Amino acid sequence: MKSIALAGVLSLAIVSGTAQAADSVTVTIDAAKPGAKIDRRIFGQFAEHLGSGIYEGIWVGKDSAIPNTRGIRNDVVAALKAIKVPVVRWPGGCFADEYHWRRGIGPERKAMMNANWGGVIEPNTFGTDEFMDFAGQVGAEAYVSVNVGSGTPGEAAEWLEYMTSSTEDAIGAERAKNGHAEPYKVPFVGIGNESWDCGGGMTPDFYVSQMKMYSRFVRNYNPAAPMQRIAVGPNGGDTGYTEAVMKAFAGRSWAWSIEGLSLHSYTTGGGFPVSQPAVGFGEKTYAVMLKDTLGMETLVATHSAIMDKYDPEKKVSLVVDEWGAWYAATPGTNPGFLMQQNTQRDAVLAALNINIFARHSDRVRMANIAQMVNVLQAMILTDKDKMLLTPTYHVFKMYVPFQDATYIPVTYDAGVYSFEGITLPRLDAVAALGADGKLYLSLTNVDPNKPVDIDVASLGFKVRSVSGETLASAKIDSANTFDAPSTVAPKPVTAKLKDGKVMVRLAPASVTVLTLNK
């Protein structure tokens, strides 16, 4: 393929309505050097039994007045289908290492205390079969985390047997009795969660000994659906687990293996306990949070380098299965429910992380934002029968064409955005070639004060049409509410083409995705 650079004229109104001077940046897209496939699973989701993430957010019960299919909200399912959710991680999180699956199957459920999140009673009404039904309705793959912390290899093994064996197997027959005769497909199994912390406080070596047992005995009995095992990996920049797990992988025997290593890293702007506000913040807090989130680039590069040392063929995926912004809980809510608002800042934050994953798509082949509904950096917020889509949801919708597209490198002078001693790259961009032959270009303007004009000149790629959307708002803390659910929403970009040339003006603190057609 020939090198591509695209240029032209595009007029875009600045959301604030104020004419501002804009710098100009040239972006070059080099399609002669295609990279790895951007796995659709980097747009994965995480749904834990936490706050109203499951109950009300997904499950309302079969008798609810809220429209549902077998107890699962129709509006939430429709919204998630629209962003083509590829995979959902469940049931946790810290909850997973205290979850005993038999309490959540069959006609009689056994309630338990949710000691990790709010000290409330977990009724186990939403269990294995309900989760699989939900994933099926959404069209997503299942990523199930087994209990390594308080469970046993036998309990986990029987859970996979329940989900994936035929009805000739007694436990498979039990599944059929509970309403699902065909074996489920379980493409991904997490071997524990945060075993270095809430999952048991295990040293790396102790965890490796557990991982080997679980990866041996937690089998998939459904030959129609291959299964990948994902080991617990690092807590942010700590490399101990990465070294121990990958060294064990390099010396593995025939009896066990893994196919993925997890990485957890939240954007907090100051560590734990979290204190940054989700709304009502100023520019300094905006800059602090985005500087923190850009640290994901270093984390992914650091752990990928260790993995390369033990796995140069990149057989093991780096799975960023918990990421996103974590703020102080919404005032008046149970702090253990991790309820927070979602603003234009979170849209920019989400785009920056997705771009990092795309740039490392040779190793990062799954990521699961925390979390899907009503918890942390959610896609969706609900209030009884009401539902709204967050700015983060809109970013995921705009990025749908990047799912399973081919990464195309871009070069540009990012420039600088600075505020009170904090300096960040002003511009972030990624490009991809879709299976449809279209070129997709995502452009994020980090600067909350100034627009930026993007020029992309053309070499050997005749642009016949261009379309796209931009997500911008009047303020960096603009949010969607149940009274005003469309305050932050994508708007179409109207392009003017002349001699195959295009130019776009990016509003301050905005995310724009263009579709370029031959």
Short mmCIF file of C-alpha atoms in Angstrom, two decimals:
data_model
loop_
_atom_site.label_atom_id
_atom_site.label_comp_id
_atom_site.label_asym_id
_atom_site.label_seq_id
_atom_site.Cartn_x
_atom_site.Cartn_y
_atom_site.Cartn_z
CA MET A 1 0.00 0.00 0.00
CA LYS A 2 1.15 3.54 -0.67
CA SER A 3 1.83 6.17 1.92
CA ILE A 4 -1.24 8.28 2.66
CA ALA A 5 -1.47 11.87 3.78
CA LEU A 6 -4.74 13.74 3.59
CA ALA A 7 -5.42 17.47 3.56
CA GLY A 8 -8.32 19.81 3.02
CA VAL A 9 -10.87 22.14 4.49
CA LEU A 10 -13.43 21.36 7.14
CA SER A 11 -15.42 23.95 9.02
CA LEU A 12 -16.47 23.18 12.59
CA ALA A 13 -18.09 25.63 15.00
CA ILE A 14 -16.44 25.96 18.38
CA VAL A 15 -18.93 24.78 20.99
CA SER A 16 -18.28 27.73 23.27
CA GLY A 17 -19.39 30.05 20.47
CA THR A 18 -16.28 32.22 20.88
CA ALA A 19 -13.90 32.73 17.96
CA GLN A 20 -10.41 31.80 19.13
CA ALA A 21 -7.02 31.72 17.49
CA ALA A 22 -6.02 28.19 16.54
CA ASP A 23 -2.64 26.64 15.91
CA SER A 24 -2.20 24.40 12.88
CA VAL A 25 -0.88 20.82 13.03
CA THR A 26 -0.05 18.54 10.12
CA VAL A 27 -0.90 14.87 10.55
CA THR A 28 0.63 12.27 8.24
CA ILE A 29 -0.91 8.82 7.92
CA ASP A 30 1.47 6.15 6.58
CA ALA A 31 -0.62 3.28 5.23
CA ALA A 32 2.52 1.70 3.75
CA LYS A 33 3.40 0.50 7.25
CA PRO A 34 0.28 -1.20 8.63
CA GLY A 35 0.54 -2.50 12.15
CA ALA A 36 -1.29 -5.14 14.14
CA LYS A 37 -5.01 -5.69 14.24
CA ILE A 38 -6.76 -3.52 16.82
CA ASP A 39 -8.60 -6.30 18.59
CA ARG A 40 -12.25 -5.41 19.12
CA ARG A 41 -11.89 -6.67 22.69
CA ILE A 42 -9.96 -3.56 23.76
CA PHE A 43 -13.47 -2.05 23.90
CA GLY A 44 -14.55 -4.63 26.49
CA GLN A 45 -16.63 -3.92 29.58
CA PHE A 46 -16.57 -4.87 33.26
CA ALA A 47 -19.70 -5.61 35.32
CA GLU A 48 -19.22 -6.36 39.01
CA HIS A 49 -21.74 -7.03 41.78
CA LEU A 50 -21.22 -3.55 43.15
CA GLY A 51 -23.75 -0.85 43.99
CA SER A 52 -26.45 -0.69 41.31
CA GLY A 53 -24.17 -2.00 38.57
CA ILE A 54 -26.06 -5.30 38.36
CA TYR A 55 -29.31 -4.81 40.27
CA GLU A 56 -31.24 -1.98 38.59
CA GLY A 57 -28.42 -1.34 36.12
CA ILE A 58 -28.85 -4.66 34.29
CA TRP A 59 -31.28 -6.84 36.26
CA VAL A 60 -34.75 -5.64 37.22
CA GLY A 61 -36.52 -9.01 37.46
CA LYS A 62 -39.08 -10.66 35.23
CA ASP A 63 -42.01 -9.03 37.01
CA SER A 64 -40.66 -5.47 36.79
CA ALA A 65 -42.68 -2.71 35.12
CA ILE A 66 -39.41 -1.67 33.44
CA PRO A 67 -39.41 -3.34 29.99
CA ASN A 68 -37.20 -6.41 30.20
CA THR A 69 -36.41 -9.73 28.62
CA ARG A 70 -36.23 -12.51 31.21
CA GLY A 71 -35.48 -9.88 33.87
CA ILE A 72 -32.77 -8.01 31.94
CA ARG A 73 -33.40 -4.35 31.01
CA ASN A 74 -34.23 -3.89 27.33
CA ASP A 75 -33.01 -0.29 27.17
CA VAL A 76 -29.58 -1.14 28.58
CA VAL A 77 -29.20 -4.13 26.25
CA ALA A 78 -30.12 -2.00 23.22
CA ALA A 79 -27.61 0.70 24.18
CA LEU A 80 -24.81 -1.84 24.65
CA LYS A 81 -25.61 -3.57 21.35
CA ALA A 82 -25.28 -0.20 19.63
CA ILE A 83 -21.62 0.07 20.70
CA LYS A 84 -21.00 -3.56 19.77
CA VAL A 85 -19.72 -4.57 23.22
CA PRO A 86 -17.30 -7.42 22.41
CA VAL A 87 -16.76 -8.97 25.84
CA VAL A 88 -18.01 -8.55 29.42
CA ARG A 89 -15.95 -9.43 32.50
CA TRP A 90 -17.99 -10.75 35.47
CA PRO A 91 -18.63 -11.18 38.48
CA GLY A 92 -15.68 -9.07 39.65
CA GLY A 93 -13.43 -7.59 40.80
CA CYS A 94 -12.96 -8.10 44.50
CA PHE A 95 -16.43 -9.68 44.58
CA ALA A 96 -15.17 -12.60 42.46
CA ASP A 97 -12.84 -13.92 45.16
CA GLU A 98 -15.72 -14.25 47.61
CA TYR A 99 -18.26 -15.53 45.09
CA HIS A 100 -19.46 -19.10 45.39
CA TRP A 101 -21.26 -19.88 42.18
CA ARG A 102 -23.64 -22.54 43.49
CA ARG A 103 -25.46 -19.90 45.52
CA GLY A 104 -26.52 -18.27 42.25
CA ILE A 105 -28.05 -21.14 40.26
CA GLY A 106 -31.34 -22.99 40.32
CA PRO A 107 -34.76 -22.02 41.69
CA GLU A 108 -33.59 -21.37 45.26
CA ARG A 109 -30.84 -18.76 45.60
CA LYS A 110 -28.77 -18.31 48.74
CA ALA A 111 -28.10 -14.74 49.78
CA MET A 112 -24.70 -13.59 51.02
CA MET A 113 -23.10 -10.50 52.45
CA ASN A 114 -21.27 -8.31 49.93
CA ALA A 115 -18.47 -7.46 52.32
CA ASN A 116 -16.38 -5.62 49.74
CA TRP A 117 -18.94 -3.17 48.42
CA GLY A 118 -21.22 -1.41 50.87
CA GLY A 119 -21.85 -4.24 53.32
CA VAL A 120 -25.21 -5.00 51.71
CA ILE A 121 -26.97 -8.29 51.09
CA GLU A 122 -26.26 -9.91 47.71
CA PRO A 123 -29.38 -11.95 46.81
CA ASN A 124 -27.61 -13.94 44.07
CA THR A 125 -30.69 -13.51 41.89
CA PHE A 126 -28.36 -12.64 39.03
CA GLY A 127 -26.11 -15.66 38.72
CA THR A 128 -24.37 -17.74 36.07
CA ASP A 129 -27.36 -18.42 33.83
CA GLU A 130 -28.59 -14.83 34.04
CA PHE A 131 -25.14 -13.49 33.16
CA MET A 132 -24.86 -15.81 30.18
CA ASP A 133 -28.33 -14.72 29.07
CA PHE A 134 -27.29 -11.07 29.39
CA ALA A 135 -24.07 -11.60 27.40
CA GLY A 136 -26.07 -13.39 24.72
CA GLN A 137 -28.64 -10.59 24.49
CA VAL A 138 -25.87 -8.02 24.12
CA GLY A 139 -23.92 -10.18 21.65
CA ALA A 140 -20.81 -10.16 23.85
CA GLU A 141 -18.35 -12.89 24.79
CA ALA A 142 -18.20 -14.03 28.41
CA TYR A 143 -15.12 -13.38 30.55
CA VAL A 144 -15.65 -15.15 33.88
CA SER A 145 -13.36 -14.60 36.88
CA VAL A 146 -13.08 -17.64 39.15
CA ASN A 147 -12.65 -17.55 42.92
CA VAL A 148 -9.01 -18.15 43.82
CA GLY A 149 -9.01 -16.16 47.06
CA SER A 150 -11.62 -17.99 49.17
CA GLY A 151 -12.46 -20.84 46.79
CA THR A 152 -10.73 -24.02 45.70
CA PRO A 153 -9.55 -25.43 42.37
CA GLY A 154 -12.32 -28.02 42.67
CA GLU A 155 -15.04 -25.41 43.05
CA ALA A 156 -13.74 -23.46 40.06
CA ALA A 157 -13.36 -26.62 37.99
CA GLU A 158 -16.97 -27.62 38.68
CA TRP A 159 -18.14 -24.13 37.70
CA LEU A 160 -16.55 -24.48 34.26
CA GLU A 161 -17.95 -28.00 34.06
CA TYR A 162 -21.42 -26.61 34.81
CA MET A 163 -21.07 -24.00 32.08
CA THR A 164 -19.35 -25.96 29.32
CA SER A 165 -20.03 -29.71 29.63
CA SER A 166 -22.63 -31.74 27.75
CA THR A 167 -25.78 -33.06 29.38
CA GLU A 168 -24.17 -36.51 29.57
CA ASP A 169 -22.13 -35.01 32.40
CA ALA A 170 -24.12 -34.85 35.65
CA ILE A 171 -23.27 -31.18 36.23
CA GLY A 172 -24.08 -30.36 32.62
CA ALA A 173 -27.42 -32.08 33.14
CA GLU A 174 -27.96 -29.82 36.16
CA ARG A 175 -27.43 -26.79 33.90
CA ALA A 176 -29.99 -28.20 31.47
CA LYS A 177 -32.45 -28.65 34.33
CA ASN A 178 -31.92 -24.96 35.11
CA GLY A 179 -32.99 -24.03 31.58
CA HIS A 180 -30.00 -24.22 29.25
CA ALA A 181 -29.41 -27.57 27.58
CA GLU A 182 -26.61 -26.46 25.26
CA PRO A 183 -23.15 -25.88 26.75
CA TYR A 184 -22.20 -22.24 27.14
CA LYS A 185 -19.25 -20.70 25.38
CA VAL A 186 -16.73 -19.29 27.85
CA PRO A 187 -13.93 -17.77 25.75
CA PHE A 188 -12.10 -16.19 28.71
CA VAL A 189 -11.50 -17.23 32.31
CA GLY A 190 -9.69 -15.05 34.82
CA ILE A 191 -7.64 -17.00 37.35
CA GLY A 192 -8.39 -14.81 40.33
CA ASN A 193 -8.52 -11.03 40.71
CA GLU A 194 -5.96 -8.73 42.32
CA SER A 195 -4.43 -11.61 44.23
CA TRP A 196 -1.81 -9.15 45.47
CA ASP A 197 -4.54 -7.26 47.37
CA CYS A 198 -8.26 -7.96 47.90
CA GLY A 199 -7.87 -11.36 46.21
CA GLY A 200 -5.80 -12.74 49.09
CA GLY A 201 -2.68 -10.63 49.65
CA MET A 202 -0.55 -13.27 47.92
CA THR A 203 3.12 -12.92 47.13
CA PRO A 204 3.97 -13.40 43.44
CA ASP A 205 5.48 -16.84 44.06
CA PHE A 206 2.52 -18.03 46.11
CA TYR A 207 0.11 -16.83 43.44
CA VAL A 208 2.06 -18.64 40.73
CA SER A 209 1.67 -21.90 42.66
CA GLN A 210 -2.10 -21.34 42.78
CA MET A 211 -2.26 -20.24 39.15
CA LYS A 212 -0.65 -23.47 37.98
CA MET A 213 -3.26 -25.58 39.80
CA TYR A 214 -6.21 -23.56 38.57
CA SER A 215 -4.96 -23.38 34.98
CA ARG A 216 -4.58 -27.16 35.06
CA PHE A 217 -7.95 -28.12 36.50
CA VAL A 218 -10.27 -25.32 35.33
CA ARG A 219 -11.08 -26.96 32.01
CA ASN A 220 -13.28 -26.05 29.08
CA TYR A 221 -15.50 -28.97 28.03
CA ASN A 222 -17.03 -27.26 25.00
CA PRO A 223 -14.87 -28.14 21.96
CA ALA A 224 -16.79 -25.66 19.80
CA ALA A 225 -15.48 -22.73 21.84
CA PRO A 226 -11.75 -22.41 22.69
CA MET A 227 -11.00 -20.84 26.08
CA GLN A 228 -8.19 -18.52 27.15
CA ARG A 229 -6.92 -18.38 30.73
CA ILE A 230 -5.92 -14.97 32.06
CA ALA A 231 -3.56 -14.82 35.01
CA VAL A 232 -3.46 -12.07 37.62
CA GLY A 233 -0.82 -9.57 36.66
CA PRO A 234 0.50 -6.26 37.95
CA ASN A 235 -0.94 -3.57 40.13
CA GLY A 236 0.02 -0.51 38.12
CA GLY A 237 3.78 -0.10 37.97
CA ASP A 238 4.67 -2.99 40.29
CA THR A 239 6.55 -5.52 38.16
CA GLY A 240 6.74 -8.39 40.67
CA TYR A 241 3.73 -10.32 39.38
CA THR A 242 4.67 -9.73 35.75
CA GLU A 243 8.14 -11.18 36.28
CA ALA A 244 6.93 -14.16 38.32
CA VAL A 245 4.03 -15.14 36.07
CA MET A 246 5.90 -14.69 32.80
CA LYS A 247 8.97 -16.56 34.10
CA ALA A 248 6.69 -19.43 35.07
CA PHE A 249 5.06 -19.29 31.63
CA ALA A 250 8.42 -19.52 29.92
CA GLY A 251 9.21 -22.68 31.92
CA ARG A 252 5.75 -24.21 31.77
CA SER A 253 5.16 -27.93 31.29
CA TRP A 254 2.51 -29.68 29.20
CA ALA A 255 0.19 -29.75 32.20
CA TRP A 256 -0.72 -26.06 32.35
CA SER A 257 -0.54 -22.78 30.49
CA ILE A 258 -2.00 -19.28 30.28
CA GLU A 259 -2.98 -17.09 27.38
CA GLY A 260 -3.28 -13.70 29.07
CA LEU A 261 -1.87 -11.53 31.86
CA SER A 262 -4.05 -8.85 33.46
CA LEU A 263 -3.07 -5.28 34.30
CA HIS A 264 -5.07 -3.01 36.61
CA SER A 265 -4.56 0.74 36.69
CA TYR A 266 -7.03 3.45 37.63
CA THR A 267 -6.77 7.17 36.99
CA THR A 268 -7.19 8.82 40.38
CA GLY A 269 -5.09 11.98 40.19
CA GLY A 270 -3.55 11.29 43.59
CA GLY A 271 -3.84 7.65 44.57
CA PHE A 272 -6.07 6.06 47.17
CA PRO A 273 -8.24 6.95 48.99
CA VAL A 274 -9.62 8.91 46.07
CA SER A 275 -10.48 12.56 46.57
CA GLN A 276 -10.81 14.20 43.17
CA PRO A 277 -14.34 15.40 42.35
CA ALA A 278 -16.25 14.00 39.38
CA VAL A 279 -17.93 17.37 38.65
CA GLY A 280 -17.42 20.98 39.67
CA PHE A 281 -13.67 20.84 39.09
CA GLY A 282 -11.37 23.45 37.60
CA GLU A 283 -8.66 23.37 34.97
CA LYS A 284 -5.95 22.30 37.43
CA THR A 285 -7.86 19.13 38.33
CA TYR A 286 -8.56 18.52 34.63
CA ALA A 287 -4.83 18.67 33.89
CA VAL A 288 -3.90 16.52 36.90
CA MET A 289 -6.27 13.74 35.87
CA LEU A 290 -5.17 13.67 32.24
CA LYS A 291 -1.50 13.66 33.20
CA ASP A 292 -2.22 10.70 35.46
CA THR A 293 -4.13 8.81 32.76
CA LEU A 294 -1.35 9.28 30.20
CA GLY A 295 0.84 7.22 32.53
CA MET A 296 -0.92 4.20 31.01
CA GLU A 297 1.49 4.49 28.07
CA THR A 298 4.50 3.88 30.35
CA LEU A 299 2.75 1.07 32.21
CA VAL A 300 1.84 -0.81 29.05
CA ALA A 301 5.33 -0.33 27.60
CA THR A 302 7.06 -1.43 30.82
CA HIS A 303 5.06 -4.61 31.29
CA SER A 304 5.14 -5.42 27.57
CA ALA A 305 8.94 -5.28 27.68
CA ILE A 306 9.03 -7.82 30.53
CA MET A 307 6.59 -10.02 28.66
CA ASP A 308 8.74 -9.77 25.52
CA LYS A 309 11.70 -11.08 27.51
CA TYR A 310 9.88 -14.32 28.40
CA ASP A 311 7.47 -14.45 25.46
CA PRO A 312 9.08 -12.93 22.35
CA GLU A 313 6.42 -14.50 20.13
CA LYS A 314 3.72 -12.55 21.99
CA LYS A 315 1.59 -15.61 22.69
CA VAL A 316 0.33 -14.10 25.96
CA SER A 317 -1.97 -11.08 25.70
CA LEU A 318 -1.66 -8.12 28.03
CA VAL A 319 -5.24 -7.69 29.25
CA VAL A 320 -5.99 -4.31 30.84
CA ASP A 321 -9.12 -5.63 32.48
CA GLU A 322 -9.66 -2.78 34.92
CA TRP A 323 -9.05 0.81 33.84
CA GLY A 324 -10.79 4.16 33.98
CA ALA A 325 -11.30 7.21 36.18
CA TRP A 326 -12.02 6.75 39.88
CA TYR A 327 -13.34 9.84 41.68
CA ALA A 328 -14.89 10.59 45.04
CA ALA A 329 -18.38 9.07 45.23
CA THR A 330 -21.40 11.22 44.41
CA PRO A 331 -22.42 13.03 47.64
CA GLY A 332 -25.39 11.40 49.34
CA THR A 333 -24.71 7.95 47.91
CA ASN A 334 -23.25 4.93 49.67
CA PRO A 335 -19.47 5.41 49.24
CA GLY A 336 -19.14 1.66 48.80
CA PHE A 337 -21.30 1.83 45.66
CA LEU A 338 -18.69 3.90 43.73
CA MET A 339 -21.33 6.00 42.00
CA GLN A 340 -19.89 8.98 40.11
CA GLN A 341 -20.84 11.38 37.32
CA ASN A 342 -19.23 11.31 33.91
CA THR A 343 -18.15 14.47 32.08
CA GLN A 344 -16.51 15.79 28.92
CA ARG A 345 -13.19 15.31 30.71
CA ASP A 346 -13.95 11.58 30.91
CA ALA A 347 -14.60 11.48 27.18
CA VAL A 348 -11.11 12.88 26.55
CA LEU A 349 -9.66 10.51 29.16
CA ALA A 350 -11.31 7.49 27.53
CA ALA A 351 -10.05 8.42 24.06
CA LEU A 352 -6.48 8.83 25.34
CA ASN A 353 -6.52 5.34 26.87
CA ILE A 354 -8.09 3.68 23.84
CA ASN A 355 -5.42 5.29 21.68
CA ILE A 356 -2.69 3.88 23.92
CA PHE A 357 -4.16 0.39 23.67
CA ALA A 358 -4.38 0.74 19.89
CA ARG A 359 -0.73 1.79 19.64
CA HIS A 360 0.22 -1.35 21.58
CA SER A 361 -2.22 -3.63 19.78
CA ASP A 362 0.50 -6.21 19.10
CA ARG A 363 0.41 -7.06 22.84
CA VAL A 364 -2.77 -5.46 24.26
CA ARG A 365 -5.57 -7.61 22.92
CA MET A 366 -8.26 -6.93 25.52
CA ALA A 367 -9.21 -4.10 27.85
CA ASN A 368 -12.27 -3.81 30.12
CA ILE A 369 -13.29 -0.37 31.32
CA ALA A 370 -14.54 -0.13 34.90
CA GLN A 371 -17.45 -0.28 34.83
CA MET A 372 -20.38 -0.82 32.50
CA VAL A 373 -23.40 0.65 34.34
CA ASN A 374 -23.75 3.00 37.34
CA VAL A 375 -20.25 2.35 38.73
CA LEU A 376 -17.05 4.38 38.23
CA GLN A 377 -16.49 5.48 34.59
CA ALA A 378 -19.73 3.99 33.35
CA MET A 379 -21.19 3.80 29.87
CA ILE A 380 -24.72 4.11 31.22
CA LEU A 381 -26.46 5.60 34.26
CA THR A 382 -29.91 4.51 35.38
CA ASP A 383 -32.47 5.78 37.86
CA LYS A 384 -35.33 3.31 38.20
CA ASP A 385 -36.95 3.31 34.74
CA LYS A 386 -34.79 6.15 33.39
CA MET A 387 -31.51 5.66 31.53
CA LEU A 388 -28.89 8.00 30.09
CA LEU A 389 -25.76 7.62 28.02
CA THR A 390 -22.55 9.18 29.33
CA PRO A 391 -19.85 11.05 27.40
CA THR A 392 -17.69 7.94 27.73
CA TYR A 393 -20.41 5.89 26.04
CA HIS A 394 -20.39 8.30 23.11
CA VAL A 395 -16.63 7.90 22.68
CA PHE A 396 -17.02 4.12 22.54
CA LYS A 397 -19.78 4.55 19.94
CA MET A 398 -17.59 6.82 17.82
CA TYR A 399 -14.75 4.29 17.95
CA VAL A 400 -16.82 1.31 16.75
CA PRO A 401 -15.14 1.36 13.30
CA PHE A 402 -11.78 0.74 15.00
CA GLN A 403 -12.90 -2.70 16.20
CA ASP A 404 -10.76 -5.32 14.41
CA ALA A 405 -9.39 -2.66 12.05
CA THR A 406 -5.68 -2.53 11.12
CA TYR A 407 -3.58 -0.02 13.01
CA ILE A 408 -2.02 2.61 10.73
CA PRO A 409 0.82 4.76 12.14
CA VAL A 410 0.45 8.53 12.20
CA THR A 411 3.08 11.21 12.69
CA TYR A 412 2.51 14.74 13.90
CA ASP A 413 3.89 17.43 16.17
CA ALA A 414 1.57 17.12 19.13
CA GLY A 415 2.42 20.51 20.54
CA VAL A 416 2.07 21.37 24.21
CA TYR A 417 -0.73 22.19 26.60
CA SER A 418 0.46 23.60 29.94
CA PHE A 419 -1.28 24.73 33.08
CA GLU A 420 0.31 25.65 36.43
CA GLY A 421 3.40 23.52 35.93
CA ILE A 422 1.61 20.55 34.32
CA THR A 423 2.61 19.95 30.71
CA LEU A 424 0.81 17.54 28.39
CA PRO A 425 0.81 16.76 24.68
CA ARG A 426 -1.90 18.94 23.17
CA LEU A 427 -2.92 16.52 20.44
CA ASP A 428 -3.39 12.74 20.35
CA ALA A 429 -4.25 10.81 17.18
CA VAL A 430 -4.64 7.25 15.91
CA ALA A 431 -5.66 5.88 12.52
CA ALA A 432 -6.92 2.53 11.32
CA LEU A 433 -7.89 0.87 8.07
CA GLY A 434 -11.21 -0.91 8.34
CA ALA A 435 -12.16 -4.13 6.62
CA ASP A 436 -14.52 -1.96 4.58
CA GLY A 437 -11.54 -0.22 2.96
CA LYS A 438 -12.26 3.07 4.73
CA LEU A 439 -9.65 4.97 6.67
CA TYR A 440 -10.62 6.12 10.17
CA LEU A 441 -8.82 8.92 11.97
CA SER A 442 -9.38 9.83 15.61
CA LEU A 443 -8.18 13.22 16.83
CA THR A 444 -8.26 14.37 20.46
CA ASN A 445 -7.57 17.96 21.43
CA VAL A 446 -6.45 17.93 25.08
CA ASP A 447 -6.25 21.72 25.38
CA PRO A 448 -9.44 22.95 27.11
CA ASN A 449 -8.94 26.54 25.98
CA LYS A 450 -7.85 26.63 22.35
CA PRO A 451 -9.03 24.95 19.17
CA VAL A 452 -6.51 23.39 16.83
CA ASP A 453 -6.60 23.16 13.03
CA ILE A 454 -5.57 19.78 11.64
CA ASP A 455 -4.10 19.56 8.14
CA VAL A 456 -3.50 16.19 6.55
CA ALA A 457 -2.07 16.39 2.99
CA SER A 458 -2.72 13.65 0.47
CA LEU A 459 -0.27 11.23 -1.18
CA GLY A 460 -1.73 8.57 -3.46
CA PHE A 461 -5.09 8.35 -1.71
CA LYS A 462 -7.91 10.16 -3.49
CA VAL A 463 -10.41 11.27 -0.91
CA ARG A 464 -13.83 11.30 -2.51
CA SER A 465 -15.82 12.00 0.63
CA VAL A 466 -15.33 12.57 4.33
CA SER A 467 -17.73 12.37 7.23
CA GLY A 468 -17.44 12.15 10.96
CA GLU A 469 -18.53 13.18 14.43
CA THR A 470 -17.13 15.34 17.17
CA LEU A 471 -17.79 15.25 20.90
CA ALA A 472 -17.30 18.62 22.57
CA SER A 473 -19.08 20.68 25.20
CA ALA A 474 -19.32 24.15 26.64
CA LYS A 475 -17.39 23.20 29.78
CA ILE A 476 -14.89 20.51 30.69
CA ASP A 477 -17.20 19.32 33.47
CA SER A 478 -20.36 19.27 31.37
CA ALA A 479 -22.32 16.10 32.13
CA ASN A 480 -25.51 14.39 31.05
CA THR A 481 -28.24 14.27 33.67
CA PHE A 482 -31.68 12.71 33.76
CA ASP A 483 -33.13 16.21 33.36
CA ALA A 484 -30.76 17.03 30.49
CA PRO A 485 -29.55 13.70 29.03
CA SER A 486 -28.15 15.19 25.80
CA THR A 487 -25.96 17.97 27.18
CA VAL A 488 -22.88 16.13 25.87
CA ALA A 489 -23.59 14.29 22.63
CA PRO A 490 -21.78 13.80 19.32
CA LYS A 491 -22.48 16.19 16.51
CA PRO A 492 -21.83 15.53 12.82
CA VAL A 493 -18.87 17.13 11.10
CA THR A 494 -19.65 18.85 7.81
CA ALA A 495 -16.66 18.55 5.48
CA LYS A 496 -15.84 20.62 2.43
CA LEU A 497 -13.58 18.89 -0.05
CA LYS A 498 -11.48 20.59 -2.68
CA ASP A 499 -9.03 18.68 -4.84
CA GLY A 500 -9.13 15.79 -2.41
CA LYS A 501 -8.01 17.95 0.50
CA VAL A 502 -9.53 18.11 3.99
CA MET A 503 -8.96 20.18 7.11
CA VAL A 504 -10.70 19.96 10.46
CA ARG A 505 -10.81 22.37 13.36
CA LEU A 506 -10.91 20.60 16.73
CA ALA A 507 -12.82 22.29 19.51
CA PRO A 508 -11.13 22.59 22.90
CA ALA A 509 -11.15 19.39 24.99
CA SER A 510 -12.80 17.40 22.22
CA VAL A 511 -12.76 14.00 20.53
CA THR A 512 -13.32 13.77 16.77
CA VAL A 513 -13.48 10.69 14.53
CA LEU A 514 -13.35 11.08 10.75
CA THR A 515 -14.22 8.54 8.07
CA LEU A 516 -12.25 8.98 4.84
CA ASN A 517 -13.54 7.31 1.73
CA LYS A 518 -11.73 6.66 -1.55
#
